[in-house]
Amino acid sequence: MAGPLKNLPQIQSLIDEPLISLIVTQYSHSETVDALRAIIGALRSSFLADGELSLPDFSSAAFAASVAARVEFARRPSLRAVINATGVIIHTNLGRAPLAPSAIQAMQVTAELPSNLELNLDTGKRGSRHDHVERQICKLTGAQAAVVVNNCAAAVLLSLMATASGRSVIASRGELIEIGGSFRLPDVIAQSGSVLREVGATNRTRLSDYEAAIDETTAVLLKSHTSNFKIVGFTSSPKREELARLAAEKGVILIEDLGSGVLLDLSPYGLQDEPVVSDILKAGVDLVMFSGDKLLGGPQAGIIAGNREIIARLKSHPLMRAVRIDKLSLAALEATLRLYAAPFDPFAQIPVLAMLSEAVADVEGRAQRLVHALAEAQWVQVEVQPSIAHVGAGSVPEQGLPSFAVACHVDGYSAEQVTAKLRAYQTPIIGRIERGRVLFDMRTVRESELSIIVAALHQIQDA
Ligand SMILES: *Cc1c(COP(=O)(O)O)cnc(C)c1O
């Protein structure tokens, strides 16, 4: 060891320091050793970089506190709350839909206490977990029956396995989607044990294409919501009513994978292309499936609604057990669905719907308050600017929501450096970069989060 580096203590001698040995007792030997190694390693690197070695007092309380802080830091949870300042309301990477307070409370109670998850309280006999939300879903969608599974991907797989295994599924070439995370419809159809018959062209599929493809092997006509892309221009596809009539005539099942699936008309809020579940069932679709944590605004879940006989087949399918919804999600889903009926106002109480329906003037007000809170900070330039927010998670591509953002430049730092520092903040803040500046889109930021953004920006400057 060269020169001053000789003065760096051995790890064991540090462990023997009375205050450090307390940390060993409080946490563990291996975590304390890891923290000490990191600290000594940093001292060595900084000496090698600038030739100076300033050693702390290794027996001091301040040094012990820095070791404990490092152990705590290493112990911080991997899955943590972040601030979504992206303007994407249902952000796939940020956990999709935030839950309503009543849904969170329902999860808490169900987590803490035993429940009648699979007990029929009327008879005292075994009940079914499916019973808890079926009536609510039927009421809200007009379906004869419904069942809920782990997520919409599981809903598609289960539905095809139970209806089309060993037979064929007809789908339009324009609807053979990949959802992300390698969930590709053709692969799912293959996994279900059924054979895909593609019909039509990417941009146009006619009713006669479906009709010509139906043969004695056909079990299902599968329609999918092209939720994360849009084909524009010279396009056509048959109406649901026409497909439903054809399916009924030929004795096959019409299934629609809706992905997002909304229970209420969102066109007053500028979202024109999201079909409402009850309209789809009214048009004659036999089975429709959609996610619980997209525009519904609830927990991760896959909701399947439609024909009673087909739903009964799904409930008794052997795969059901493997894809069933867990009790916490079920509790949150029941509480979320309740918010769709009187006396509640879903647009006020379900965070996803509240965010997308918030008046743009209110969004702008939040942007102005953030700028105001940073007015005294000379080292940061902030400015309110119009922005386009998005629903996200493959819901309603193209359609943007008017919004306002705060654009921000911190003296001495590039936008990339600022976003990296904000991600490393104790409550990570996720914004986006536009033309060299960091943008915080206020449609997805809560009032209570403004002060955290201010504190995080101050910390960049103080560092
Ligand atoms: C999002 C989506 C799915 C998958 O839903 P998960 O809840 O993520 O499993 C399936 N189909 C479509 C059309 C989707 O948009």
Coordinates of C-alpha atoms and ligand atoms in Angstrom, one line a residue:
M1 CA 0.0 0.0 0.0
A2 CA 1.5 3.3 -1.1
G3 CA 2.1 6.3 1.2
P4 CA -0.9 7.8 3.0
L5 CA -3.1 4.9 2.0
K6 CA -1.3 3.0 4.8
N7 CA -3.4 5.1 7.2
L8 CA -6.6 3.6 6.0
P9 CA -7.8 1.3 8.8
Q10 CA -8.5 -2.4 8.5
I11 CA -12.2 -3.3 8.4
Q12 CA -11.8 -5.5 11.5
S13 CA -10.4 -2.7 13.6
L14 CA -13.3 -0.5 12.7
I15 CA -15.7 -3.3 13.6
D16 CA -14.1 -3.3 17.0
E17 CA -14.9 0.4 17.6
P18 CA -17.6 0.5 20.3
L19 CA -20.0 2.6 18.3
I20 CA -19.6 0.5 15.2
S21 CA -20.1 -2.7 17.1
L22 CA -23.4 -1.3 18.2
I23 CA -24.4 -1.1 14.5
V24 CA -23.4 -4.7 14.1
T25 CA -25.8 -5.6 16.9
Q26 CA -28.6 -3.4 15.6
Y27 CA -28.3 -4.5 11.9
S28 CA -25.9 -7.3 11.0
H29 CA -22.2 -8.0 10.7
S30 CA -22.3 -8.5 6.9
E31 CA -24.3 -5.3 6.3
T32 CA -22.0 -3.3 8.5
V33 CA -18.9 -4.7 6.8
D34 CA -20.4 -3.9 3.4
A35 CA -21.0 -0.3 4.5
L36 CA -17.5 0.1 5.9
R37 CA -15.9 -1.4 2.7
A38 CA -17.8 1.1 0.6
I39 CA -16.7 4.0 2.8
I40 CA -13.0 3.0 2.8
G41 CA -13.3 2.3 -0.9
A42 CA -14.6 5.8 -1.5
L43 CA -11.7 7.3 0.6
R44 CA -9.2 5.3 -1.4
S45 CA -10.7 6.4 -4.7
S46 CA -10.8 10.0 -3.8
F47 CA -7.1 9.9 -2.7
L48 CA -6.2 8.2 -6.0
A49 CA -8.1 10.9 -7.9
D50 CA -6.8 14.1 -6.2
G51 CA -3.9 13.0 -4.0
E52 CA -5.5 14.1 -0.8
L53 CA -6.6 11.8 2.1
S54 CA -8.7 13.4 4.8
L55 CA -9.7 10.8 7.2
P56 CA -12.7 11.1 9.5
D57 CA -12.5 10.3 13.2
F58 CA -13.4 6.6 13.0
S59 CA -14.4 6.5 16.7
S60 CA -16.7 9.5 16.5
A61 CA -20.5 9.4 16.7
A62 CA -20.6 11.2 13.3
F63 CA -18.7 8.4 11.6
A64 CA -20.9 5.8 13.2
A65 CA -24.0 7.7 12.0
S66 CA -22.7 7.7 8.5
V67 CA -22.2 4.0 8.6
A68 CA -25.7 3.4 10.0
A69 CA -27.1 5.7 7.3
R70 CA -25.3 3.6 4.6
V71 CA -26.8 0.4 6.0
E72 CA -30.3 2.0 6.1
F73 CA -29.8 3.2 2.5
A74 CA -28.8 -0.3 1.4
R75 CA -31.9 -1.7 3.1
R76 CA -34.4 0.7 1.5
P77 CA -37.2 -1.1 -0.3
S78 CA -36.6 -1.9 -4.0
L79 CA -40.3 -1.1 -4.8
R80 CA -40.9 2.5 -3.7
A81 CA -43.3 5.3 -4.2
V82 CA -42.3 7.8 -6.9
I83 CA -43.8 11.0 -8.3
N84 CA -45.3 10.7 -11.7
A85 CA -44.6 14.0 -13.5
T86 CA -44.6 12.4 -17.0
G87 CA -48.2 13.4 -17.8
V88 CA -49.0 9.8 -18.7
I89 CA -51.9 9.0 -16.4
I90 CA -51.8 5.2 -16.6
H91 CA -48.0 4.7 -16.8
T92 CA -47.1 1.1 -17.4
N93 CA -43.6 1.5 -15.8
L94 CA -45.0 3.4 -12.8
G95 CA -47.6 0.9 -11.6
R96 CA -50.6 2.0 -13.7
A97 CA -53.7 3.1 -11.9
P98 CA -53.4 4.7 -8.4
L99 CA -56.2 3.5 -6.2
A100 CA -59.1 5.4 -4.6
P101 CA -58.8 5.8 -0.8
S102 CA -61.8 3.4 -0.3
A103 CA -60.1 0.7 -2.3
I104 CA -56.9 1.1 -0.3
Q105 CA -58.9 0.8 2.9
A106 CA -60.7 -2.3 1.6
M107 CA -57.3 -3.9 0.9
Q108 CA -56.0 -3.0 4.3
V109 CA -59.0 -4.6 6.1
T110 CA -58.8 -7.7 4.0
A111 CA -55.0 -8.0 4.5
E112 CA -55.3 -7.6 8.3
L113 CA -58.3 -9.7 9.1
P114 CA -59.9 -13.0 8.1
S115 CA -62.7 -12.5 5.5
N116 CA -65.5 -14.5 3.9
L117 CA -63.4 -14.8 0.8
E118 CA -64.6 -18.3 0.1
L119 CA -67.3 -18.8 2.7
N120 CA -71.0 -18.3 2.0
L121 CA -72.3 -16.5 5.1
D122 CA -75.9 -17.4 4.4
T123 CA -75.4 -21.2 4.3
G124 CA -72.2 -21.5 6.3
K125 CA -70.8 -23.6 3.5
R126 CA -68.0 -23.1 1.1
G127 CA -68.5 -20.1 -1.2
S128 CA -66.8 -18.7 -4.3
R129 CA -64.5 -15.8 -4.4
H130 CA -66.1 -15.0 -7.8
D131 CA -69.4 -14.1 -6.1
H132 CA -68.1 -10.9 -4.5
V133 CA -68.0 -8.7 -7.6
E134 CA -70.0 -10.6 -10.2
R135 CA -73.3 -8.8 -9.5
Q136 CA -71.7 -5.4 -9.5
I137 CA -70.0 -6.1 -12.9
C138 CA -73.2 -7.3 -14.4
K139 CA -75.1 -4.3 -13.2
L140 CA -72.5 -1.9 -14.6
T141 CA -72.0 -3.7 -17.9
G142 CA -75.4 -5.3 -18.6
A143 CA -73.6 -8.7 -18.8
Q144 CA -75.4 -11.9 -17.8
A145 CA -72.4 -13.1 -15.9
A146 CA -68.8 -12.2 -15.1
V147 CA -65.6 -13.5 -13.6
V148 CA -62.4 -11.9 -12.6
V149 CA -58.8 -13.2 -13.0
N150 CA -55.3 -11.9 -12.3
N151 CA -55.0 -9.6 -15.3
C152 CA -56.3 -9.1 -18.8
A153 CA -53.6 -11.2 -20.4
A154 CA -54.7 -14.1 -18.2
A155 CA -58.3 -13.3 -19.2
V156 CA -57.5 -13.7 -22.9
L157 CA -55.6 -16.9 -22.4
L158 CA -58.2 -18.5 -20.1
S159 CA -61.1 -17.5 -22.4
L160 CA -59.4 -19.0 -25.5
M161 CA -58.4 -22.1 -23.7
A162 CA -61.9 -22.7 -22.5
T163 CA -63.6 -22.0 -25.8
A164 CA -61.2 -22.8 -28.6
S165 CA -58.6 -25.3 -27.5
G166 CA -58.0 -27.8 -30.3
R167 CA -60.1 -25.6 -32.7
S168 CA -59.4 -22.5 -34.7
V169 CA -59.7 -18.8 -33.9
I170 CA -60.3 -16.2 -36.6
A171 CA -58.8 -12.8 -36.2
S172 CA -58.2 -9.8 -38.4
R173 CA -54.6 -9.1 -39.6
G174 CA -55.1 -5.5 -38.5
E175 CA -55.7 -6.6 -34.9
L176 CA -52.9 -9.0 -34.2
I177 CA -51.4 -6.8 -31.5
E178 CA -48.4 -6.9 -29.2
I179 CA -49.2 -5.3 -25.9
G180 CA -45.7 -5.0 -24.6
G181 CA -43.7 -7.3 -22.4
S182 CA -43.8 -9.8 -25.3
F183 CA -47.6 -10.4 -25.0
R184 CA -48.4 -11.1 -28.6
L185 CA -51.8 -12.2 -29.6
P186 CA -50.7 -14.8 -32.1
D187 CA -48.5 -16.4 -29.4
V188 CA -51.2 -16.3 -26.8
I189 CA -53.6 -18.0 -29.3
A190 CA -50.9 -20.7 -29.9
Q191 CA -50.4 -21.2 -26.2
S192 CA -54.2 -21.7 -25.7
G193 CA -53.9 -24.7 -27.9
S194 CA -56.0 -23.2 -30.7
V195 CA -55.0 -22.4 -34.3
L196 CA -55.0 -18.9 -35.6
R197 CA -56.7 -18.2 -38.9
E198 CA -55.7 -14.6 -40.0
V199 CA -58.1 -12.8 -42.3
G200 CA -58.1 -9.6 -44.2
A201 CA -55.2 -7.2 -44.6
T202 CA -53.5 -4.9 -42.2
N203 CA -55.7 -1.9 -42.9
R204 CA -58.9 -3.5 -44.2
T205 CA -60.9 -6.6 -43.2
R206 CA -64.4 -7.2 -44.4
L207 CA -67.2 -9.2 -43.0
S208 CA -66.9 -11.5 -46.0
D209 CA -63.3 -12.3 -45.0
Y210 CA -64.5 -13.7 -41.7
E211 CA -67.4 -15.5 -43.3
A212 CA -65.2 -17.2 -45.9
A213 CA -62.7 -18.4 -43.2
I214 CA -65.4 -20.0 -41.0
D215 CA -65.3 -23.8 -41.3
E216 CA -66.1 -26.7 -39.1
T217 CA -63.0 -26.2 -37.0
T218 CA -63.9 -22.6 -36.1
A219 CA -64.7 -21.9 -32.4
V220 CA -64.1 -18.2 -32.0
L221 CA -64.1 -14.9 -33.9
L222 CA -61.6 -12.8 -31.9
K223 CA -61.8 -9.0 -32.0
S224 CA -59.1 -7.0 -30.3
H225 CA -58.9 -3.4 -29.4
T226 CA -55.8 -2.0 -31.2
S227 CA -55.2 0.0 -28.0
N228 CA -51.5 1.0 -28.4
F229 CA -51.5 2.0 -32.1
K230 CA -53.7 3.3 -34.7
I231 CA -54.1 2.6 -38.4
V232 CA -55.3 5.6 -40.2
G233 CA -56.3 6.3 -43.8
F234 CA -57.8 3.6 -46.0
T235 CA -59.2 1.4 -43.4
S236 CA -62.3 -0.6 -42.6
S237 CA -63.5 -3.4 -40.4
P238 CA -67.0 -4.8 -39.9
K239 CA -69.2 -3.4 -37.2
R240 CA -69.6 -5.4 -34.1
E241 CA -73.3 -6.0 -34.8
E242 CA -72.4 -7.6 -38.1
L243 CA -69.8 -9.8 -36.6
A244 CA -72.2 -10.8 -33.8
R245 CA -74.9 -11.7 -36.3
L246 CA -72.4 -13.8 -38.3
A247 CA -71.1 -15.5 -35.2
A248 CA -74.6 -16.4 -34.1
E249 CA -75.6 -17.6 -37.5
K250 CA -72.6 -19.9 -37.7
G251 CA -72.7 -21.1 -34.1
V252 CA -69.3 -19.6 -33.1
I253 CA -68.4 -17.4 -30.2
L254 CA -67.5 -13.7 -30.6
I255 CA -64.8 -12.6 -28.1
E256 CA -63.5 -9.1 -27.8
D257 CA -60.2 -8.3 -26.0
L258 CA -60.7 -4.7 -25.1
G259 CA -57.6 -4.0 -23.0
S260 CA -58.7 -0.8 -21.3
G261 CA -62.4 -1.0 -21.3
V262 CA -64.4 1.9 -19.7
L263 CA -67.7 1.7 -18.0
L264 CA -68.6 5.3 -18.8
D265 CA -68.6 7.4 -21.9
L266 CA -65.3 9.4 -21.9
S267 CA -66.0 11.5 -25.0
P268 CA -67.0 14.6 -23.0
Y269 CA -63.3 14.6 -21.8
G270 CA -61.9 14.3 -25.3
L271 CA -61.5 10.6 -25.5
Q272 CA -63.5 9.6 -28.5
D273 CA -62.3 6.1 -29.3
E274 CA -62.8 4.2 -26.1
P275 CA -65.7 1.9 -26.5
V276 CA -67.9 1.4 -23.4
V277 CA -68.2 -2.1 -22.2
S278 CA -72.0 -2.1 -22.0
D279 CA -72.3 -1.0 -25.7
I280 CA -70.0 -3.8 -26.8
L281 CA -72.2 -6.4 -25.0
K282 CA -75.3 -4.7 -26.4
A283 CA -73.9 -5.1 -29.9
G284 CA -73.9 -8.9 -29.4
V285 CA -70.4 -9.7 -28.4
D286 CA -70.4 -12.9 -26.3
L287 CA -67.5 -12.3 -24.1
V288 CA -65.5 -9.1 -23.4
M289 CA -62.4 -8.8 -21.3
F290 CA -60.6 -5.7 -19.9
S291 CA -58.0 -4.7 -17.3
G292 CA -58.9 -3.6 -13.8
D293 CA -56.0 -1.1 -13.6
K294 CA -56.3 0.8 -16.8
L295 CA -59.2 3.2 -17.4
L296 CA -61.3 1.4 -14.8
G297 CA -58.9 2.9 -12.3
G298 CA -58.8 -0.1 -9.9
P299 CA -56.3 -2.8 -9.0
Q300 CA -54.5 -5.2 -11.4
A301 CA -57.2 -7.6 -12.6
G302 CA -58.7 -9.1 -15.7
I303 CA -62.5 -8.7 -15.9
I304 CA -64.4 -11.1 -18.2
A305 CA -68.0 -10.3 -18.8
G306 CA -70.7 -11.8 -21.1
N307 CA -72.7 -14.9 -21.8
R308 CA -73.7 -17.0 -18.8
E309 CA -72.8 -20.4 -20.2
I310 CA -69.4 -19.4 -21.4
I311 CA -68.6 -17.7 -18.1
A312 CA -69.7 -20.9 -16.3
R313 CA -67.2 -22.8 -18.5
L314 CA -64.4 -20.4 -17.6
K315 CA -65.2 -20.7 -13.9
S316 CA -64.8 -24.5 -14.0
H317 CA -61.8 -24.6 -16.2
P318 CA -58.7 -26.2 -14.6
L319 CA -56.6 -23.1 -15.5
M320 CA -58.9 -20.9 -13.4
R321 CA -57.1 -21.7 -10.2
A322 CA -53.8 -20.7 -11.7
V323 CA -55.0 -17.3 -12.8
R324 CA -57.5 -16.4 -10.2
I325 CA -57.5 -13.0 -8.6
D326 CA -56.0 -12.6 -5.1
K327 CA -58.0 -11.4 -2.1
L328 CA -56.4 -8.0 -1.8
S329 CA -57.0 -7.1 -5.5
L330 CA -60.5 -8.5 -5.1
A331 CA -61.2 -6.2 -2.2
A332 CA -59.9 -3.2 -4.0
L333 CA -61.9 -4.1 -7.1
E334 CA -65.1 -4.4 -5.2
A335 CA -64.5 -1.0 -3.6
T336 CA -63.6 0.6 -6.9
L337 CA -66.7 -0.7 -8.7
R338 CA -68.8 0.6 -5.9
L339 CA -67.6 4.1 -6.8
Y340 CA -69.3 3.8 -10.2
A341 CA -72.8 3.8 -8.7
A342 CA -74.8 6.5 -6.9
P343 CA -74.3 8.3 -4.6
F344 CA -70.6 8.4 -5.7
D345 CA -69.1 10.4 -8.5
P346 CA -66.5 8.2 -10.2
F347 CA -64.9 11.3 -11.8
A348 CA -64.3 12.8 -8.4
Q349 CA -63.4 9.6 -6.5
I350 CA -61.4 7.4 -8.9
P351 CA -57.9 8.9 -9.3
V352 CA -57.5 7.9 -13.0
L353 CA -60.8 9.5 -13.9
A354 CA -60.2 12.5 -11.8
M355 CA -56.9 13.1 -13.4
L356 CA -58.2 12.8 -17.0
S357 CA -61.3 14.9 -16.3
E358 CA -59.6 17.7 -14.3
A359 CA -60.2 21.1 -15.8
V360 CA -57.1 22.3 -17.6
A361 CA -57.3 25.6 -15.7
D362 CA -56.8 23.7 -12.4
V363 CA -53.8 21.9 -13.9
E364 CA -52.4 25.3 -14.9
G365 CA -52.9 26.6 -11.4
R366 CA -50.8 23.8 -10.0
A367 CA -48.0 24.6 -12.5
Q368 CA -48.2 28.3 -11.4
R369 CA -47.9 27.3 -7.7
L370 CA -44.8 25.3 -8.4
V371 CA -43.2 28.1 -10.3
H372 CA -44.1 30.5 -7.5
A373 CA -42.6 28.2 -4.9
L374 CA -39.3 28.3 -6.8
A375 CA -39.4 32.1 -7.5
E376 CA -36.7 32.9 -4.9
A377 CA -34.3 30.2 -6.2
Q378 CA -31.9 32.1 -8.5
W379 CA -30.2 29.0 -9.7
V380 CA -33.2 27.4 -11.4
Q381 CA -35.2 28.8 -14.3
V382 CA -38.8 27.7 -14.3
E383 CA -41.6 28.5 -16.7
V384 CA -45.2 27.3 -17.1
Q385 CA -45.9 26.0 -20.6
P386 CA -48.8 24.2 -22.3
S387 CA -48.3 20.5 -22.6
I388 CA -50.0 17.4 -23.9
A389 CA -50.8 14.7 -21.3
H390 CA -51.8 11.1 -22.3
V391 CA -54.0 8.4 -20.8
G392 CA -51.2 5.8 -21.4
A393 CA -51.0 2.0 -20.9
G394 CA -52.1 1.4 -24.4
S395 CA -55.3 3.2 -23.8
V396 CA -56.5 5.7 -26.4
P397 CA -53.3 6.1 -28.5
E398 CA -52.9 9.4 -30.3
Q399 CA -55.5 11.3 -28.2
G400 CA -53.7 13.8 -26.0
L401 CA -55.2 15.7 -23.1
P402 CA -54.6 19.4 -22.8
S403 CA -52.3 20.0 -19.9
F404 CA -49.7 22.4 -18.4
A405 CA -46.1 21.6 -17.4
V406 CA -43.4 23.4 -15.6
A407 CA -40.2 23.5 -17.7
C408 CA -37.1 23.7 -15.6
H409 CA -33.4 24.4 -16.1
V410 CA -30.9 24.1 -13.2
D411 CA -27.7 26.1 -13.5
G412 CA -24.7 24.0 -14.1
Y413 CA -26.6 20.8 -14.9
S414 CA -27.8 19.3 -18.1
A415 CA -31.4 18.1 -18.3
E416 CA -30.1 14.5 -18.2
Q417 CA -28.1 15.2 -15.0
V418 CA -31.2 16.8 -13.4
T419 CA -33.5 13.8 -14.3
A420 CA -30.8 11.4 -13.0
K421 CA -30.6 13.3 -9.7
L422 CA -34.4 13.5 -9.4
R423 CA -34.6 9.7 -9.9
A424 CA -32.1 9.3 -7.1
Y425 CA -34.0 11.5 -4.7
Q426 CA -35.5 9.8 -1.7
T427 CA -38.9 10.1 -3.3
P428 CA -37.9 9.6 -7.0
I429 CA -39.4 12.1 -9.3
I430 CA -40.0 11.0 -12.9
G431 CA -40.4 13.8 -15.4
R432 CA -39.5 14.1 -19.1
I433 CA -37.0 16.0 -21.2
E434 CA -38.1 18.3 -23.9
R435 CA -35.7 20.5 -25.9
G436 CA -33.0 20.4 -23.3
R437 CA -35.2 21.2 -20.3
V438 CA -36.9 19.0 -17.7
L439 CA -40.6 19.0 -17.8
F440 CA -43.0 18.3 -14.9
D441 CA -46.4 17.7 -16.4
M442 CA -49.0 18.8 -13.8
R443 CA -51.9 16.6 -14.9
T444 CA -50.3 13.7 -13.1
V445 CA -48.8 15.6 -10.2
R446 CA -50.8 16.0 -6.9
E447 CA -50.9 19.2 -5.0
S448 CA -49.1 17.5 -2.0
E449 CA -46.2 16.5 -4.3
L450 CA -45.3 20.1 -5.3
S451 CA -43.3 20.7 -2.1
I452 CA -41.4 17.4 -2.7
I453 CA -40.4 18.6 -6.2
V454 CA -39.2 21.9 -4.7
A455 CA -37.2 20.2 -2.0
A456 CA -35.6 17.8 -4.6
L457 CA -34.5 20.7 -6.8
H458 CA -33.0 22.5 -3.8
Q459 CA -31.1 19.4 -2.9
I460 CA -29.5 19.3 -6.4
Q461 CA -28.2 22.8 -5.8
D462 CA -27.1 22.2 -2.2
A463 CA -25.1 19.0 -3.2
Ligands
LIG1 C1 -53.3 -4.0 -21.8 C2 -54.0 -5.0 -22.7 C3 -54.0 -6.3 -22.4 C4 -53.3 -6.9 -21.2 O1 -53.8 -6.4 -20.0 P1 -53.1 -6.7 -18.7 O2 -54.0 -6.2 -17.6 O3 -51.8 -5.9 -18.7 O4 -52.7 -8.1 -18.6 C5 -54.6 -7.2 -23.3 N1 -55.2 -6.7 -24.4 C6 -55.3 -5.4 -24.7 C7 -56.0 -5.0 -26.0 C8 -54.6 -4.5 -23.9 O5 -54.6 -3.2 -24.2

